[in-house]
Amino acid sequence: MGHEDAVYLAKLAEQAERYEAFEVRICRINSLSPEMVENMKIIASEDRDLTVEERNLLSVAYKNVIGARRASWRIVTSIEQKEESKGNSSQVGLIKEYRQKIEAELAKICDDILEVLDQHLIPSAKSGESKVFYHKMKGDYHRYLAEFAVGDRRKESADKSLEAYKAATEVAQTELPPTHPIRLGLALNFSVFYYEILNAPDQACHLAKQAFDDAIAELDTLSEESYKDSTLIMQLLRDNLTLWTSSEAEQAPAETAAAPAQEAEKPTETAPEEPKAE
């Protein structure tokens, strides 16, 4: 690699907020780091229904590991598209290679947690709350794969995500109240899936509005314990509905909606002018 290419990639890494060497990150993913992930994998492999605290720790561990890379991928992809439009073929080649490295990291992380879910957590889930939580998590990580996959691989990831979200919804509607934060978080992320992955804004809006309206109707039954989490997710549902309906009204091109919706997991993503999900 020449000096100019190295400088360009260093600047690209800075924009994507990736300050470590790729080899260091892959080593961490493949072996002992991040420590939180590895410790939670040990607990998850005990083949029992995790406590609420353990379940949340597992979710946060993987969310933090995947979140930074998803953000980097979006930034690099946006830069790649801009350079392509300018006809800068030499830089596009470098950016493409860099993007593919990020995608390899994303795929590794997603495959890792999906294996844990399929082999240990979902089979061991006893309560309705746990079942919804894990199927939702499975839907989320297949969705993350679908975000960058192409062709048959994208379709496969999207199909598996849809299947997992539907399984979670079936349990949620019978075992969790409309105001339950996990049920609301599922509706939020499932609606983001419809909007961003299946390009089905009508279904996304219908799902989000139904979840919001159902929760509003039973808001007086909301426990003090879950009030903060539930109302936060309801706000995110409303934010997405506002964004999506305004985009439809303006008939905005697909490119303007390329940024992710807000999702409902912790930590919450809060990119400006983006739909929201966990």
Short mmCIF file of C-alpha atoms in Angstrom, two decimals:
data_model
loop_
_atom_site.label_atom_id
_atom_site.label_comp_id
_atom_site.label_asym_id
_atom_site.label_seq_id
_atom_site.Cartn_x
_atom_site.Cartn_y
_atom_site.Cartn_z
CA MET A 1 0.00 0.00 0.00
CA GLY A 2 1.33 3.39 -0.97
CA HIS A 3 1.71 6.39 1.30
CA GLU A 4 -1.28 8.26 -0.15
CA ASP A 5 -3.54 5.23 0.18
CA ALA A 6 -2.48 4.74 3.79
CA VAL A 7 -3.20 8.37 4.60
CA TYR A 8 -6.60 8.16 2.89
CA LEU A 9 -7.55 5.02 4.83
CA ALA A 10 -6.43 6.64 8.08
CA LYS A 11 -8.74 9.58 7.38
CA LEU A 12 -11.55 7.18 6.47
CA ALA A 13 -11.03 5.30 9.74
CA GLU A 14 -11.19 8.57 11.64
CA GLN A 15 -14.53 9.46 10.05
CA ALA A 16 -15.85 6.00 10.86
CA GLU A 17 -14.49 6.30 14.42
CA ARG A 18 -12.45 3.12 14.10
CA TYR A 19 -9.22 3.81 15.90
CA GLU A 20 -7.87 0.29 16.46
CA ALA A 21 -6.17 -1.94 13.92
CA PHE A 22 -8.55 -4.35 12.19
CA GLU A 23 -6.42 -7.30 13.30
CA VAL A 24 -6.77 -6.24 16.93
CA ARG A 25 -10.55 -6.06 16.64
CA ILE A 26 -10.85 -9.45 14.94
CA CYS A 27 -8.62 -10.99 17.60
CA ARG A 28 -10.89 -9.58 20.26
CA ILE A 29 -14.01 -10.88 18.55
CA ASN A 30 -12.54 -14.35 18.02
CA SER A 31 -11.02 -14.80 21.46
CA LEU A 32 -11.40 -13.21 24.86
CA SER A 33 -12.69 -9.76 24.18
CA PRO A 34 -14.89 -7.96 24.73
CA GLU A 35 -14.76 -9.51 28.20
CA MET A 36 -18.42 -8.77 28.86
CA VAL A 37 -19.47 -10.78 25.80
CA GLU A 38 -17.29 -13.74 26.70
CA ASN A 39 -18.51 -13.83 30.29
CA MET A 40 -22.14 -13.67 29.22
CA LYS A 41 -21.60 -16.45 26.66
CA ILE A 42 -20.41 -18.68 29.50
CA ILE A 43 -23.57 -17.91 31.47
CA ALA A 44 -25.80 -18.38 28.41
CA SER A 45 -24.31 -21.83 27.73
CA GLU A 46 -25.55 -23.13 31.10
CA ASP A 47 -28.83 -24.08 29.37
CA ARG A 48 -31.19 -22.46 31.86
CA ASP A 49 -33.59 -19.56 31.76
CA LEU A 50 -31.48 -16.49 32.56
CA THR A 51 -32.53 -13.98 35.18
CA VAL A 52 -33.71 -10.56 34.02
CA GLU A 53 -30.37 -9.06 35.04
CA GLU A 54 -28.38 -11.72 33.16
CA ARG A 55 -30.59 -11.35 30.10
CA ASN A 56 -30.12 -7.59 30.02
CA LEU A 57 -26.36 -7.91 30.50
CA LEU A 58 -26.19 -10.27 27.53
CA SER A 59 -28.19 -7.88 25.38
CA VAL A 60 -26.11 -4.84 26.36
CA ALA A 61 -22.84 -6.72 25.80
CA TYR A 62 -23.65 -7.63 22.21
CA LYS A 63 -25.43 -4.35 21.51
CA ASN A 64 -22.30 -2.40 22.41
CA VAL A 65 -20.08 -4.69 20.33
CA ILE A 66 -22.31 -4.51 17.26
CA GLY A 67 -23.47 -0.90 17.58
CA ALA A 68 -20.18 0.82 16.84
CA ARG A 69 -19.57 -1.36 13.80
CA ARG A 70 -23.05 -0.73 12.39
CA ALA A 71 -22.46 3.00 12.77
CA SER A 72 -19.05 2.71 11.07
CA TRP A 73 -20.55 0.69 8.23
CA ARG A 74 -23.19 3.35 7.56
CA ILE A 75 -20.59 6.11 7.49
CA VAL A 76 -18.24 4.21 5.19
CA THR A 77 -21.09 3.18 2.88
CA SER A 78 -22.23 6.79 2.61
CA ILE A 79 -18.68 7.92 1.76
CA GLU A 80 -18.39 5.13 -0.82
CA GLN A 81 -21.59 6.24 -2.55
CA LYS A 82 -20.40 9.86 -2.66
CA GLU A 83 -17.03 8.89 -4.14
CA GLU A 84 -18.74 6.67 -6.72
CA SER A 85 -20.93 9.58 -7.80
CA LYS A 86 -17.78 11.67 -8.27
CA GLY A 87 -16.14 8.94 -10.35
CA ASN A 88 -13.17 8.53 -7.97
CA SER A 89 -12.54 4.89 -8.88
CA SER A 90 -9.21 4.53 -7.07
CA GLN A 91 -10.66 5.71 -3.76
CA VAL A 92 -13.82 3.66 -4.24
CA GLY A 93 -11.68 0.53 -4.42
CA LEU A 94 -10.03 1.32 -1.10
CA ILE A 95 -13.34 2.18 0.53
CA LYS A 96 -14.97 -1.02 -0.73
CA GLU A 97 -12.20 -3.15 0.75
CA TYR A 98 -12.52 -1.28 4.04
CA ARG A 99 -16.30 -1.71 4.07
CA GLN A 100 -15.92 -5.44 3.50
CA LYS A 101 -13.66 -5.67 6.54
CA ILE A 102 -16.35 -4.07 8.67
CA GLU A 103 -18.93 -6.44 7.20
CA ALA A 104 -16.75 -9.42 8.15
CA GLU A 105 -16.69 -8.18 11.74
CA LEU A 106 -20.45 -7.65 11.74
CA ALA A 107 -21.10 -11.12 10.35
CA LYS A 108 -18.84 -12.72 12.95
CA ILE A 109 -20.61 -11.00 15.84
CA CYS A 110 -24.10 -11.77 14.50
CA ASP A 111 -23.29 -15.42 13.81
CA ASP A 112 -21.85 -15.69 17.31
CA ILE A 113 -24.93 -14.49 19.20
CA LEU A 114 -27.33 -16.28 16.83
CA GLU A 115 -25.59 -19.57 17.63
CA VAL A 116 -25.95 -18.88 21.36
CA LEU A 117 -29.63 -18.05 20.91
CA ASP A 118 -30.44 -21.13 18.81
CA GLN A 119 -28.41 -23.64 20.80
CA HIS A 120 -28.95 -22.44 24.36
CA LEU A 121 -31.19 -19.49 25.11
CA ILE A 122 -34.31 -20.13 23.04
CA PRO A 123 -34.54 -23.86 23.91
CA SER A 124 -34.08 -23.04 27.62
CA ALA A 125 -36.58 -20.16 27.78
CA LYS A 126 -39.46 -20.89 30.14
CA SER A 127 -41.35 -17.65 30.70
CA GLY A 128 -43.25 -15.77 28.02
CA GLU A 129 -41.09 -12.74 28.71
CA SER A 130 -37.90 -14.70 28.02
CA LYS A 131 -39.30 -16.28 24.87
CA VAL A 132 -40.26 -12.89 23.45
CA PHE A 133 -36.92 -11.38 24.43
CA TYR A 134 -34.83 -14.08 22.73
CA HIS A 135 -36.92 -14.39 19.57
CA LYS A 136 -36.84 -10.61 19.26
CA MET A 137 -33.07 -10.65 19.72
CA LYS A 138 -32.81 -13.32 17.02
CA GLY A 139 -34.87 -11.15 14.70
CA ASP A 140 -32.66 -8.16 15.45
CA TYR A 141 -29.37 -9.87 14.62
CA HIS A 142 -30.68 -11.44 11.42
CA ARG A 143 -31.87 -7.92 10.55
CA TYR A 144 -28.37 -6.58 11.14
CA LEU A 145 -27.04 -9.20 8.71
CA ALA A 146 -29.68 -8.22 6.15
CA GLU A 147 -28.59 -4.58 6.38
CA PHE A 148 -25.38 -5.27 4.45
CA ALA A 149 -25.98 -8.64 2.77
CA VAL A 150 -26.89 -8.81 -0.93
CA GLY A 151 -28.74 -11.22 -3.18
CA ASP A 152 -29.72 -14.61 -1.76
CA ARG A 153 -27.88 -13.96 1.50
CA ARG A 154 -29.94 -10.84 2.12
CA LYS A 155 -33.17 -12.71 1.39
CA GLU A 156 -32.16 -15.54 3.71
CA SER A 157 -31.36 -13.14 6.56
CA ALA A 158 -34.56 -11.17 5.98
CA ASP A 159 -36.66 -14.36 5.95
CA LYS A 160 -35.10 -15.57 9.21
CA SER A 161 -35.57 -12.15 10.80
CA LEU A 162 -39.23 -12.08 9.80
CA GLU A 163 -39.76 -15.59 11.14
CA ALA A 164 -38.17 -14.70 14.49
CA TYR A 165 -40.12 -11.45 14.87
CA LYS A 166 -43.38 -13.27 14.08
CA ALA A 167 -42.58 -15.95 16.66
CA ALA A 168 -41.89 -13.27 19.26
CA THR A 169 -45.10 -11.41 18.37
CA GLU A 170 -47.22 -14.54 18.71
CA VAL A 171 -46.01 -15.08 22.28
CA ALA A 172 -46.10 -11.37 23.17
CA GLN A 173 -49.74 -10.95 22.17
CA THR A 174 -50.85 -13.79 24.44
CA GLU A 175 -48.48 -13.48 27.40
CA LEU A 176 -47.42 -9.83 27.73
CA PRO A 177 -49.62 -6.73 28.19
CA PRO A 178 -49.51 -4.02 25.49
CA THR A 179 -47.62 -1.73 27.89
CA HIS A 180 -44.84 -4.22 28.63
CA PRO A 181 -41.49 -2.70 27.54
CA ILE A 182 -40.35 -5.92 25.85
CA ARG A 183 -43.56 -6.15 23.82
CA LEU A 184 -43.25 -2.47 22.89
CA GLY A 185 -39.58 -2.91 22.00
CA LEU A 186 -40.49 -5.83 19.78
CA ALA A 187 -43.10 -3.76 17.94
CA LEU A 188 -40.60 -0.94 17.51
CA ASN A 189 -37.88 -3.13 16.03
CA PHE A 190 -40.29 -5.22 13.96
CA SER A 191 -41.68 -2.03 12.41
CA VAL A 192 -38.13 -0.87 11.62
CA PHE A 193 -37.56 -4.21 9.91
CA TYR A 194 -40.63 -3.68 7.71
CA TYR A 195 -39.55 -0.16 6.83
CA GLU A 196 -35.84 -0.63 6.25
CA ILE A 197 -35.40 -4.25 5.18
CA LEU A 198 -38.67 -5.12 3.43
CA ASN A 199 -39.29 -1.57 2.18
CA ALA A 200 -42.88 -1.82 3.38
CA PRO A 201 -43.70 1.58 4.95
CA ASP A 202 -47.44 0.94 5.20
CA GLN A 203 -46.90 -2.23 7.24
CA ALA A 204 -44.26 -0.48 9.35
CA CYS A 205 -46.58 2.41 10.17
CA HIS A 206 -49.54 0.12 10.86
CA LEU A 207 -47.54 -2.03 13.27
CA ALA A 208 -46.03 0.95 15.10
CA LYS A 209 -49.37 2.78 15.37
CA GLN A 210 -51.19 -0.32 16.60
CA ALA A 211 -48.60 -0.93 19.31
CA PHE A 212 -48.70 2.72 20.38
CA ASP A 213 -52.51 2.88 20.45
CA ASP A 214 -52.82 -0.42 22.35
CA ALA A 215 -50.36 0.82 24.98
CA ILE A 216 -52.09 4.21 25.31
CA ALA A 217 -55.40 2.44 25.93
CA GLU A 218 -53.92 0.62 28.93
CA LEU A 219 -51.53 3.29 30.16
CA ASP A 220 -53.34 3.57 33.50
CA THR A 221 -52.40 -0.05 34.27
CA LEU A 222 -48.68 0.56 33.71
CA SER A 223 -46.59 -0.31 36.74
CA GLU A 224 -44.25 2.25 38.24
CA GLU A 225 -41.39 -0.20 37.72
CA SER A 226 -41.66 -0.23 33.93
CA TYR A 227 -43.16 3.24 33.40
CA LYS A 228 -39.92 4.91 32.29
CA ASP A 229 -38.89 2.17 29.84
CA SER A 230 -42.36 1.77 28.36
CA THR A 231 -43.01 5.47 27.85
CA LEU A 232 -39.57 5.93 26.28
CA ILE A 233 -40.29 3.23 23.71
CA MET A 234 -43.72 4.69 23.06
CA GLN A 235 -42.03 8.00 22.31
CA LEU A 236 -39.69 6.25 19.88
CA LEU A 237 -42.66 4.62 18.16
CA ARG A 238 -44.27 8.02 17.77
CA ASP A 239 -41.02 9.56 16.51
CA ASN A 240 -40.73 6.89 13.83
CA LEU A 241 -44.34 7.35 12.78
CA THR A 242 -43.76 11.08 12.43
CA LEU A 243 -40.62 10.52 10.38
CA TRP A 244 -42.11 7.84 8.17
CA THR A 245 -45.39 9.61 7.46
CA SER A 246 -43.62 12.88 6.66
CA SER A 247 -41.25 11.02 4.32
CA GLU A 248 -44.19 9.42 2.54
CA ALA A 249 -46.02 12.75 2.27
CA GLU A 250 -42.98 14.36 0.70
CA GLN A 251 -42.44 11.29 -1.50
CA ALA A 252 -38.80 11.35 -0.53
CA PRO A 253 -36.45 9.15 -2.55
CA ALA A 254 -35.23 5.95 -0.90
CA GLU A 255 -31.79 7.43 -0.30
CA THR A 256 -33.12 9.90 2.25
CA ALA A 257 -34.41 7.06 4.39
CA ALA A 258 -31.20 5.04 4.27
CA ALA A 259 -30.29 5.92 7.84
CA PRO A 260 -31.64 3.53 10.47
CA ALA A 261 -34.83 3.94 12.42
CA GLN A 262 -34.67 4.24 16.17
CA GLU A 263 -34.72 0.84 17.84
CA ALA A 264 -35.88 -0.10 21.30
CA GLU A 265 -32.93 -1.73 23.02
CA LYS A 266 -30.48 -0.14 25.39
CA PRO A 267 -28.45 1.78 24.45
CA THR A 268 -30.96 3.53 22.18
CA GLU A 269 -29.72 4.80 18.85
CA THR A 270 -30.38 8.50 18.37
CA ALA A 271 -29.07 9.59 14.99
CA PRO A 272 -30.76 12.75 13.71
CA GLU A 273 -33.45 12.39 11.04
CA GLU A 274 -33.32 8.62 11.38
CA PRO A 275 -36.02 6.14 12.31
CA LYS A 276 -35.51 4.75 15.78
CA ALA A 277 -35.04 1.21 17.04
CA GLU A 278 -33.56 -0.60 19.99
#
